[in-house]
XYZ file of C-alpha atoms in Angstrom:
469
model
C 224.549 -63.525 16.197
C 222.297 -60.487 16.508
C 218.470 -60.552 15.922
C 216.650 -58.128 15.505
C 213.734 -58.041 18.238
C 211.547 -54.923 17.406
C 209.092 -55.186 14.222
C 210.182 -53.493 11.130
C 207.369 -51.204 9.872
C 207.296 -47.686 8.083
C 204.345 -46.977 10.431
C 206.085 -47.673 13.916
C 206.094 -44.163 14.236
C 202.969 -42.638 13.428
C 201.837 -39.981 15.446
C 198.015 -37.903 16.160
C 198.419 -34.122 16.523
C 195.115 -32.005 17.371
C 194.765 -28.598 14.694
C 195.340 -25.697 16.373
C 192.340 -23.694 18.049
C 191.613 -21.284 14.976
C 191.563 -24.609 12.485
C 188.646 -25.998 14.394
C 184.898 -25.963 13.924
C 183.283 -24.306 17.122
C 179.925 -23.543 18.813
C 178.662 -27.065 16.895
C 175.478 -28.615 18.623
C 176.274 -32.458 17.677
C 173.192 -34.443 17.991
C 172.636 -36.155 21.854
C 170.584 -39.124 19.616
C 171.496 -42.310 21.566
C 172.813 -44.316 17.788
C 176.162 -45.734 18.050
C 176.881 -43.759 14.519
C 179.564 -41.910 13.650
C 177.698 -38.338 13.621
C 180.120 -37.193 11.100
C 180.982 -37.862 7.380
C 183.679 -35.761 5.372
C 185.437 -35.748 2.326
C 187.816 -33.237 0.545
C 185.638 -30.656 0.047
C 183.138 -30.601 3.179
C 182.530 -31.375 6.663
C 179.740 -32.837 7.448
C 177.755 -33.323 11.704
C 174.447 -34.387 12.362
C 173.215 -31.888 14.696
C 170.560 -30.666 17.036
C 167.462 -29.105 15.507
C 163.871 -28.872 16.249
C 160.946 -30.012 14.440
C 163.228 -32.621 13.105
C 166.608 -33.937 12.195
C 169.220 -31.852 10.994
C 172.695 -31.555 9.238
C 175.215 -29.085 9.307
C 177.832 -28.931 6.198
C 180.774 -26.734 6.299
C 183.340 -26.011 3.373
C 186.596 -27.592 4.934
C 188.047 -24.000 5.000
C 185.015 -22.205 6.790
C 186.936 -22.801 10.226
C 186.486 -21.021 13.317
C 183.366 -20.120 15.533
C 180.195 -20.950 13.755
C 177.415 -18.392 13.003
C 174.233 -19.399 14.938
C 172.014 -18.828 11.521
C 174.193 -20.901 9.456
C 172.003 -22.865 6.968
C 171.701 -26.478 7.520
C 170.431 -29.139 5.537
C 167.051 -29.664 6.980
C 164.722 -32.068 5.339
C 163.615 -34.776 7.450
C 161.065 -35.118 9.933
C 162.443 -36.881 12.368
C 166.189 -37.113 14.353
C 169.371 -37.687 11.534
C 170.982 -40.689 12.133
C 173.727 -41.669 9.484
C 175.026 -39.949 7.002
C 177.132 -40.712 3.881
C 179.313 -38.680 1.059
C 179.017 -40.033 -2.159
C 182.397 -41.697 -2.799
C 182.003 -40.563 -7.186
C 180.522 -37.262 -6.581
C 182.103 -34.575 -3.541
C 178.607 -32.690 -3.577
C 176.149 -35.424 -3.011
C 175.369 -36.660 0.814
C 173.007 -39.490 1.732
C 171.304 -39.442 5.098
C 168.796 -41.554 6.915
C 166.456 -40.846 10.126
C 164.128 -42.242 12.275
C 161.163 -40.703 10.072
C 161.563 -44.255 7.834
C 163.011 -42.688 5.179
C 166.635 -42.115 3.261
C 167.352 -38.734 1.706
C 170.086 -37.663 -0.783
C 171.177 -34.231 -1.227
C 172.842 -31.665 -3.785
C 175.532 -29.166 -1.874
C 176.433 -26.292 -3.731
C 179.736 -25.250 -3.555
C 178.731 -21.712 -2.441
C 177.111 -20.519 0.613
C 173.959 -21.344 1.013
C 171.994 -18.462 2.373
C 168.925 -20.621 3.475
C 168.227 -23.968 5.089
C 168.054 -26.567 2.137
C 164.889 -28.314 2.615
C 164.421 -30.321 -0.386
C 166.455 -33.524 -1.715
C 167.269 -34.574 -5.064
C 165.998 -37.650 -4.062
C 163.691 -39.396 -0.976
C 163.937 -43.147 -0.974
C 161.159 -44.560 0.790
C 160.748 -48.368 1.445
C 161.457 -48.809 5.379
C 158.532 -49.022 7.489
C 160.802 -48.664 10.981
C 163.290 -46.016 10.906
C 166.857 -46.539 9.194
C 169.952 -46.228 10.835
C 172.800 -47.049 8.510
C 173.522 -46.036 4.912
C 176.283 -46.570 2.739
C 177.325 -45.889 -0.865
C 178.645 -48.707 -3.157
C 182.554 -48.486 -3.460
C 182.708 -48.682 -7.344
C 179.434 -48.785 -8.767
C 177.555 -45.377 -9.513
C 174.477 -44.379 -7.852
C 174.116 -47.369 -5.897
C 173.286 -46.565 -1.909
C 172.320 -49.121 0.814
C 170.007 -48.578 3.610
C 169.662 -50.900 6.891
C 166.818 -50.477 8.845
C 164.761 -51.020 12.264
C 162.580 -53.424 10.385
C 166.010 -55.786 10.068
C 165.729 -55.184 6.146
C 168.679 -54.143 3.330
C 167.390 -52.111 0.539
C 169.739 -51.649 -2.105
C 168.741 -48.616 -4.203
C 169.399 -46.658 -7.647
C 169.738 -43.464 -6.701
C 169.921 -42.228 -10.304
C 166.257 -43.579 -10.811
C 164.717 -43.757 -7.003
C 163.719 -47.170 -7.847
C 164.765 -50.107 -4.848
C 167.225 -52.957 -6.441
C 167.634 -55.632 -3.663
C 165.662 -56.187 -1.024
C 166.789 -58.708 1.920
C 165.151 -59.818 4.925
C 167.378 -62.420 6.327
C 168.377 -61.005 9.452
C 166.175 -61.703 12.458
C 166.801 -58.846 14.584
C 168.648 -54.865 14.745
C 171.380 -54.710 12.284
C 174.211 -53.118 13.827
C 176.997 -52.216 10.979
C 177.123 -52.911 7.195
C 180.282 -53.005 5.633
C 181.258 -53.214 1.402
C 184.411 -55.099 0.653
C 187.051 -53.521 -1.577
C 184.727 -54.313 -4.910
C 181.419 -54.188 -3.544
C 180.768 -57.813 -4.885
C 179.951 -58.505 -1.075
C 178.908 -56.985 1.843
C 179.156 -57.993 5.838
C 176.699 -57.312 8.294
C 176.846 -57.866 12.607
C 173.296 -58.299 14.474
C 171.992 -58.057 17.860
C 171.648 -61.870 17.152
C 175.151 -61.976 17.498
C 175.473 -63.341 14.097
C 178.546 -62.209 11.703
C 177.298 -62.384 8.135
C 178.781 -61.836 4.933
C 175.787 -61.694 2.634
C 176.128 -61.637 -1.733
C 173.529 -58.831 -2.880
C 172.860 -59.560 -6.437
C 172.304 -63.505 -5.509
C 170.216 -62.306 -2.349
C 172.227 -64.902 0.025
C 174.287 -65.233 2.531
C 177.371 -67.093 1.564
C 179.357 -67.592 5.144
C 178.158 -66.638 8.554
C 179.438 -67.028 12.396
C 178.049 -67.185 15.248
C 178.942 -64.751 18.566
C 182.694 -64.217 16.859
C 182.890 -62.246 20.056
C 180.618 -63.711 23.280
C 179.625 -60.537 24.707
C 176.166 -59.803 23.776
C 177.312 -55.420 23.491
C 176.809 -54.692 19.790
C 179.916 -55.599 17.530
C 181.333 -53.459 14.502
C 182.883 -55.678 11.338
C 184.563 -53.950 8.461
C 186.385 -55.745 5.264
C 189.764 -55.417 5.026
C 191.766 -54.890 1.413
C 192.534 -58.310 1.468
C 189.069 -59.811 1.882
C 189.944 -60.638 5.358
C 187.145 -59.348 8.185
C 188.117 -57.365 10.914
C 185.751 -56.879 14.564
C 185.348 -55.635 16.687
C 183.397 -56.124 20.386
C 183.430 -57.737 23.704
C 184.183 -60.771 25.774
C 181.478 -62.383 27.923
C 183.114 -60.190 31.162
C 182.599 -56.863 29.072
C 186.260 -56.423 28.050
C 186.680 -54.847 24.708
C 187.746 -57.165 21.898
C 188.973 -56.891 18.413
C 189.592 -59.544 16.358
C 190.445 -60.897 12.719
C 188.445 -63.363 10.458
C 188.622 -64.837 6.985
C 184.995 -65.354 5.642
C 185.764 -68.717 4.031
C 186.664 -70.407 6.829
C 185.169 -68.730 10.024
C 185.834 -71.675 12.509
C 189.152 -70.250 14.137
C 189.922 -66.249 14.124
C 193.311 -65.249 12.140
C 193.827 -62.819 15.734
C 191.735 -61.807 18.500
C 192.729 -59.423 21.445
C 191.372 -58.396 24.079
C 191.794 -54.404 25.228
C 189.958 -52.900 28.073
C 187.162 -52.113 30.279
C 184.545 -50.118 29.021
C 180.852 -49.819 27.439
C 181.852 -47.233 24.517
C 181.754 -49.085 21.574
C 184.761 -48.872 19.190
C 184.433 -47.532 15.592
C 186.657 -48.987 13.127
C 188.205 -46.517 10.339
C 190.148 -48.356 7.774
C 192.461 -47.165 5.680
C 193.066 -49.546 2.583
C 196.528 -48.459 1.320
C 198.106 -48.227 4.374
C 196.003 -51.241 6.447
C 195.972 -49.515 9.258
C 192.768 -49.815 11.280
C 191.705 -46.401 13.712
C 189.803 -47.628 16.774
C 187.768 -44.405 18.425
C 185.617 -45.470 21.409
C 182.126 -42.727 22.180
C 183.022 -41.534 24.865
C 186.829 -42.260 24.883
C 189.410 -39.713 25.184
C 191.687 -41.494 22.696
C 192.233 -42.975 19.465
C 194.133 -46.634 19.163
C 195.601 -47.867 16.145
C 196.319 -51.075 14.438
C 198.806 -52.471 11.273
C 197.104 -55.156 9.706
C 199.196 -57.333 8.058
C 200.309 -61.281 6.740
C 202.715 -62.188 9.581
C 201.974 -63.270 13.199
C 200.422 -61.713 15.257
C 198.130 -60.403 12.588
C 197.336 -57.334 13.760
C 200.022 -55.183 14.688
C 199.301 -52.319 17.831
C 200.813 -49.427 16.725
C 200.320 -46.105 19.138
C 197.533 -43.946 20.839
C 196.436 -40.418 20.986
C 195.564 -39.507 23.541
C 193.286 -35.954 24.799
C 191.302 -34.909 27.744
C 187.878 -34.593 25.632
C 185.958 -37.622 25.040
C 184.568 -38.292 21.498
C 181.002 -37.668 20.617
C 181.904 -38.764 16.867
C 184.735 -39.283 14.423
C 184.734 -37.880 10.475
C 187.180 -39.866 8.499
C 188.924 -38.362 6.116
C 189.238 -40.405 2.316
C 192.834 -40.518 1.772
C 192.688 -38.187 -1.299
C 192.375 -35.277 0.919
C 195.282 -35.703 3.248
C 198.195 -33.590 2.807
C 200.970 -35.553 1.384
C 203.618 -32.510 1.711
C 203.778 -33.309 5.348
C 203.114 -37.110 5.446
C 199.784 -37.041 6.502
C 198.779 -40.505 6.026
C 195.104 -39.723 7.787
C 193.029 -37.508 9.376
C 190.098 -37.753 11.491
C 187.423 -35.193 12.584
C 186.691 -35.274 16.473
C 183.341 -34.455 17.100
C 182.931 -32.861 21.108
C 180.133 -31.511 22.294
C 180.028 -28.330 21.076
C 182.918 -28.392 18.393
C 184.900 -30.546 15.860
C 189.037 -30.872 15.895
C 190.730 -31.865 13.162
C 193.286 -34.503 14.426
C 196.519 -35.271 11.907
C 197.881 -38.957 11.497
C 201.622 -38.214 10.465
C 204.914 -40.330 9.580
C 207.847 -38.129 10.641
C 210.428 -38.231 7.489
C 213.158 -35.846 6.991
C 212.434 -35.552 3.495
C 210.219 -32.895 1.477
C 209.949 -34.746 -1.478
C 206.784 -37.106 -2.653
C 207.004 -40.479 -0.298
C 206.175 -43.067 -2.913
C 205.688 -45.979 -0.136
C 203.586 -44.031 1.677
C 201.167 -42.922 -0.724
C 200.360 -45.675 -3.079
C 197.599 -44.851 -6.087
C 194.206 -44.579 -4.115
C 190.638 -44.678 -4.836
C 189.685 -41.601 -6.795
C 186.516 -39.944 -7.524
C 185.044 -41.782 -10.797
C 183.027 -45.163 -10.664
C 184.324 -47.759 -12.217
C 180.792 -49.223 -12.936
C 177.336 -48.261 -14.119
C 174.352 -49.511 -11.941
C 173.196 -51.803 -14.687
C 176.479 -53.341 -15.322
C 177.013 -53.922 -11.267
C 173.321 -55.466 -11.164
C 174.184 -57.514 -14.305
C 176.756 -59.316 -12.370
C 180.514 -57.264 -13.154
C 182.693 -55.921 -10.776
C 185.516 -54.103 -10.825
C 188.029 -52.196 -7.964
C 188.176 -48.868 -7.450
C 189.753 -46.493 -10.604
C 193.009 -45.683 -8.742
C 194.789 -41.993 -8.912
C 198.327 -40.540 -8.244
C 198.604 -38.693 -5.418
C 202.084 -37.245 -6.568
C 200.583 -33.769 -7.166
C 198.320 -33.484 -4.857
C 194.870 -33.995 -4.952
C 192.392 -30.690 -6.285
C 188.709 -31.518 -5.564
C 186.865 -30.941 -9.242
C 184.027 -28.624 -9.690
C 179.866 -29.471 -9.124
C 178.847 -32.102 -10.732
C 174.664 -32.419 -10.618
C 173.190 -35.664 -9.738
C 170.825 -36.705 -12.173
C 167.608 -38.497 -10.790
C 164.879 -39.661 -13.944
C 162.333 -39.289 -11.863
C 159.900 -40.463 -14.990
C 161.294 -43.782 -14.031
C 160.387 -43.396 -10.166
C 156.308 -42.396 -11.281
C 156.607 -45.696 -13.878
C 156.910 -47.771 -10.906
C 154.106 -46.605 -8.940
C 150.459 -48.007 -9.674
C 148.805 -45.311 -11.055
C 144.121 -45.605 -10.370
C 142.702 -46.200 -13.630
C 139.386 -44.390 -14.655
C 136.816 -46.084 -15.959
C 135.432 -45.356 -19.300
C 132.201 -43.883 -18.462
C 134.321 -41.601 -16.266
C 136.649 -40.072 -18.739
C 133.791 -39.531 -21.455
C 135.010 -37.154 -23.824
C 131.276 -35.775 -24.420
C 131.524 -33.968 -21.539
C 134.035 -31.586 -22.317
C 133.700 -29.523 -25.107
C 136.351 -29.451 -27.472
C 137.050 -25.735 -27.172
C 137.875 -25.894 -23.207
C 139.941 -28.913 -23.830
C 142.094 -27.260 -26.178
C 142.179 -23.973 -23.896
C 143.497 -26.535 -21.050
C 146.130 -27.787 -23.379
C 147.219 -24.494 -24.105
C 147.506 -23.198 -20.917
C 149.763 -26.226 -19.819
C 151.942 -25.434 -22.606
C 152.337 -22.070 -21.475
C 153.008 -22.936 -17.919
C 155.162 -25.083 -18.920
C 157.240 -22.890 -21.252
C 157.219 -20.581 -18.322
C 158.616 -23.020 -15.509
C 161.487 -23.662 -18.158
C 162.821 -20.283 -18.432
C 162.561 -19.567 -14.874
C 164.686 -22.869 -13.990
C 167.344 -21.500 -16.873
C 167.270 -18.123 -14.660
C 168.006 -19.520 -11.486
C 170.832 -22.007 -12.695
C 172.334 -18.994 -14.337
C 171.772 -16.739 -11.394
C 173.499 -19.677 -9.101
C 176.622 -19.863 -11.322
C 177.232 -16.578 -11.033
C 177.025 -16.519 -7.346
C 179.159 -19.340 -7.363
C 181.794 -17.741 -9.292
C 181.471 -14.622 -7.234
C 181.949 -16.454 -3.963
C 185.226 -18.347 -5.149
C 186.452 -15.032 -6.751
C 186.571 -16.323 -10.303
C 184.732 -13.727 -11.222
């Protein structure tokens, strides 16, 4: 009787292949900040790598086609006062990017799709509420206009972009917050700490509903990310500094599903998940390769599956959503190397003979429109991500503006009230009240046709530069 020995899976077989020279991004100064960030956020229309700059933190963001050696002028997105150190595309909008720094604060920015021909200094949005500098931001996977900051000061704000106002603010870890992860839904989110604590905390309640303590006994900071199943996977080190990954299910957290142990070294690994396939891409800083995993239901859990392998090590790692893979060639992912002066484009594949659409490799994925309204996630609903076809191909649509009320950000700030005696109307005449009121108007009136000029002026550039017009 035969048996067969070697694990069936469509992704034995997946293999990394670096771009070629002229499809990467060169002469890039990534950022030497010591943050065990990513340095790099991307999606299908832009590249995005927190860079060096002085007087400041800085980001560079390249169209995915501008390729090649870099100009040394090229604008950069250049608004905070201090050193950039996470950033975030919006998951429901390709042009908007979230950022935080160590100047306390959280930005979020409007890309045009043309190229900018100066630095862009001033966000649609600042979101002010840390009072240590904030290292991790992330947007909500299904809501709209909801973005979470972690901070120095071991709080989580959860924000409304569309109205700058804070949501949810929690204070119940006792020391640095490492990672924050969203599950699937974004009904939940989990947290690691330097306290060695693994948390899975419930925003909208303001608790948290399951935590464990040192999942991995090494005190080196850990990574945890939710898996499409609800499951939690780590990632972090033994007591003797091996590297460790393992795999948890938040309502029970006594005994991991799987834990491994890997090898020697202080880089701390970075887990990229892809939801649709459940494979997990481990890149170390400062490794020279990329490991990765199958999650799935039968033993052992999690499933080792190949590495690349190059002579650079990593500064950073851009993972791409899976709506801008290339599914004529069976890309199935692709991640953005960041070395010290460039970024590579690296190309997960699954040989197949065919040309033809691979159904089981591509099921429907997260698209681009939220499936909720801020007031309906803060009300208590959730729902999964509005899935799209990726049978045609994926085409990135055009600008949409964020809208920010900022009427609604001035409503919430106490505003000094004059006393009577001070705002006498006696001591204004009526005539130079009236000429004030006037001249506002006109100002006014002004301001409005001038903004009407320059959006109009913009859309024609930007029909110029894509050669629409």
């Amino acid at each position: 009787m035969s048996r067969s020995i070697v694990r069936q899976s469509k992704f034995r077989h997946v293999f990394g292949q670096a771009a070629k020279a002229e499809q990467s991004y060169d002469d890039i100064r990534v950022s030497k900040v010591t943050w065990d960030s990513s340095f790099s956020a991307v999606n299908p229309k832009f590249l995005a790598v927190i860079v060096e700059s002085s007087g400041g933190g800085a980001i560079l963001v390249l169209p995915l086609s501008k390729t090649g050696r870099l100009d040394k002028n090229y604008p950069l997105v250049a608004g905070h006062s201090g050193p950039v150190l996470d950033i975030d595309w919006c998951p429901h909008n390709d042009n908007i990017l979230a950022s935080c720094s160590e100047d306390c604060t959280a930005m979020v920015w409007q890309i045009t799709d043309h190229t900018p021909v100066r630095h862009l200094t001033e966000p649609v949005v600042i979101l002010e509420g840390h009072s240590k500098r904030v290292g991790i931001i992330s947007w909500h996977p299904t809501a709209r206009n909801i973005l979470l900051t972690a901070g120095s000061d071991n709080l989580i704000i959860i924000w409304n972009v569309g109205t700058g106002e804070p949501l949810i603010s929690m204070d119940d870890h006792p020391d640095l917050i490492y990672s924050v992860c969203w599950n699937r839904n974004g009904s939940l989110f989990c947290t690691t700490c330097k306290d060695r604590r693994l948390r899975v905390c419930d925003p909208r309640k303001g608790d948290v509903v399951a935590e464990r303590l040192a999942p991995h006994e090494g005190i080196r900071p850990m990574r945890a990310i939710f898996t499409r199943e609800g499951n939690i996977f780590t990632t972090g080190f033994t007591r003797m500094s091996q590297r460790e990954l393992g795999l948890w299910d938040p309502t029970s957290f006594e005994e991991p599903i799987a834990l491994l142990e890997m090898d020697t070294s202080n880089g701390v690994l970075l887990p990229f998940y892809d939801a649709d396939t459940n494979i997990v891409y481990l890149c170390g800083k400062g490794d020279s390769s990329i490991r990765y995993f199958e999650i799935t239901d039968e033993h052992p859990y999690v499933h080792y599956l190949s590495t690349y392998s190059s002579k650079e090590p990593q500064r950073g790692m851009g993972f791409m959503p899976k709506r801008g893979v290339d599914v004529s060639k069976c890309e199935i992912a692709r991640l953005y190397k960041l070395h010290e002066r460039k970024c590579e484009p690296i190309m997960m594949t699954v040989p197949r003979k065919s040309d033809l659409f691979q159904d089981d490799l591509y099921p429907d994925t997260a698209g681009p429109e939220p499936a909720l309204e801020p007031e309906e996630w803060l009300a208590g609903r959730d729902e999964g991500p509005v899935l799209v076809s990726l049978r045609e191909g994926y085409v990135p649509p055009k600008s949409r503006e964020l809208k920010v009320a900022r009427k609604n950000i001035l409503d919430s700030r106490p505003v000094p009230r004059r006393t009577m005696s001070s705002c006498d109307g006696s001591s204004l005449p009526p005539q130079f009240v009236e000429k004030l009121l006037e001249e506002i108007q006109s100002l006014k009136a002004t301001v409005l046709s001038q903004e009407k000029r320059i959006c109009d002026l913009e859309n024609k550039l930007s029909k110029y530069t894509n050669g629409t017009a």
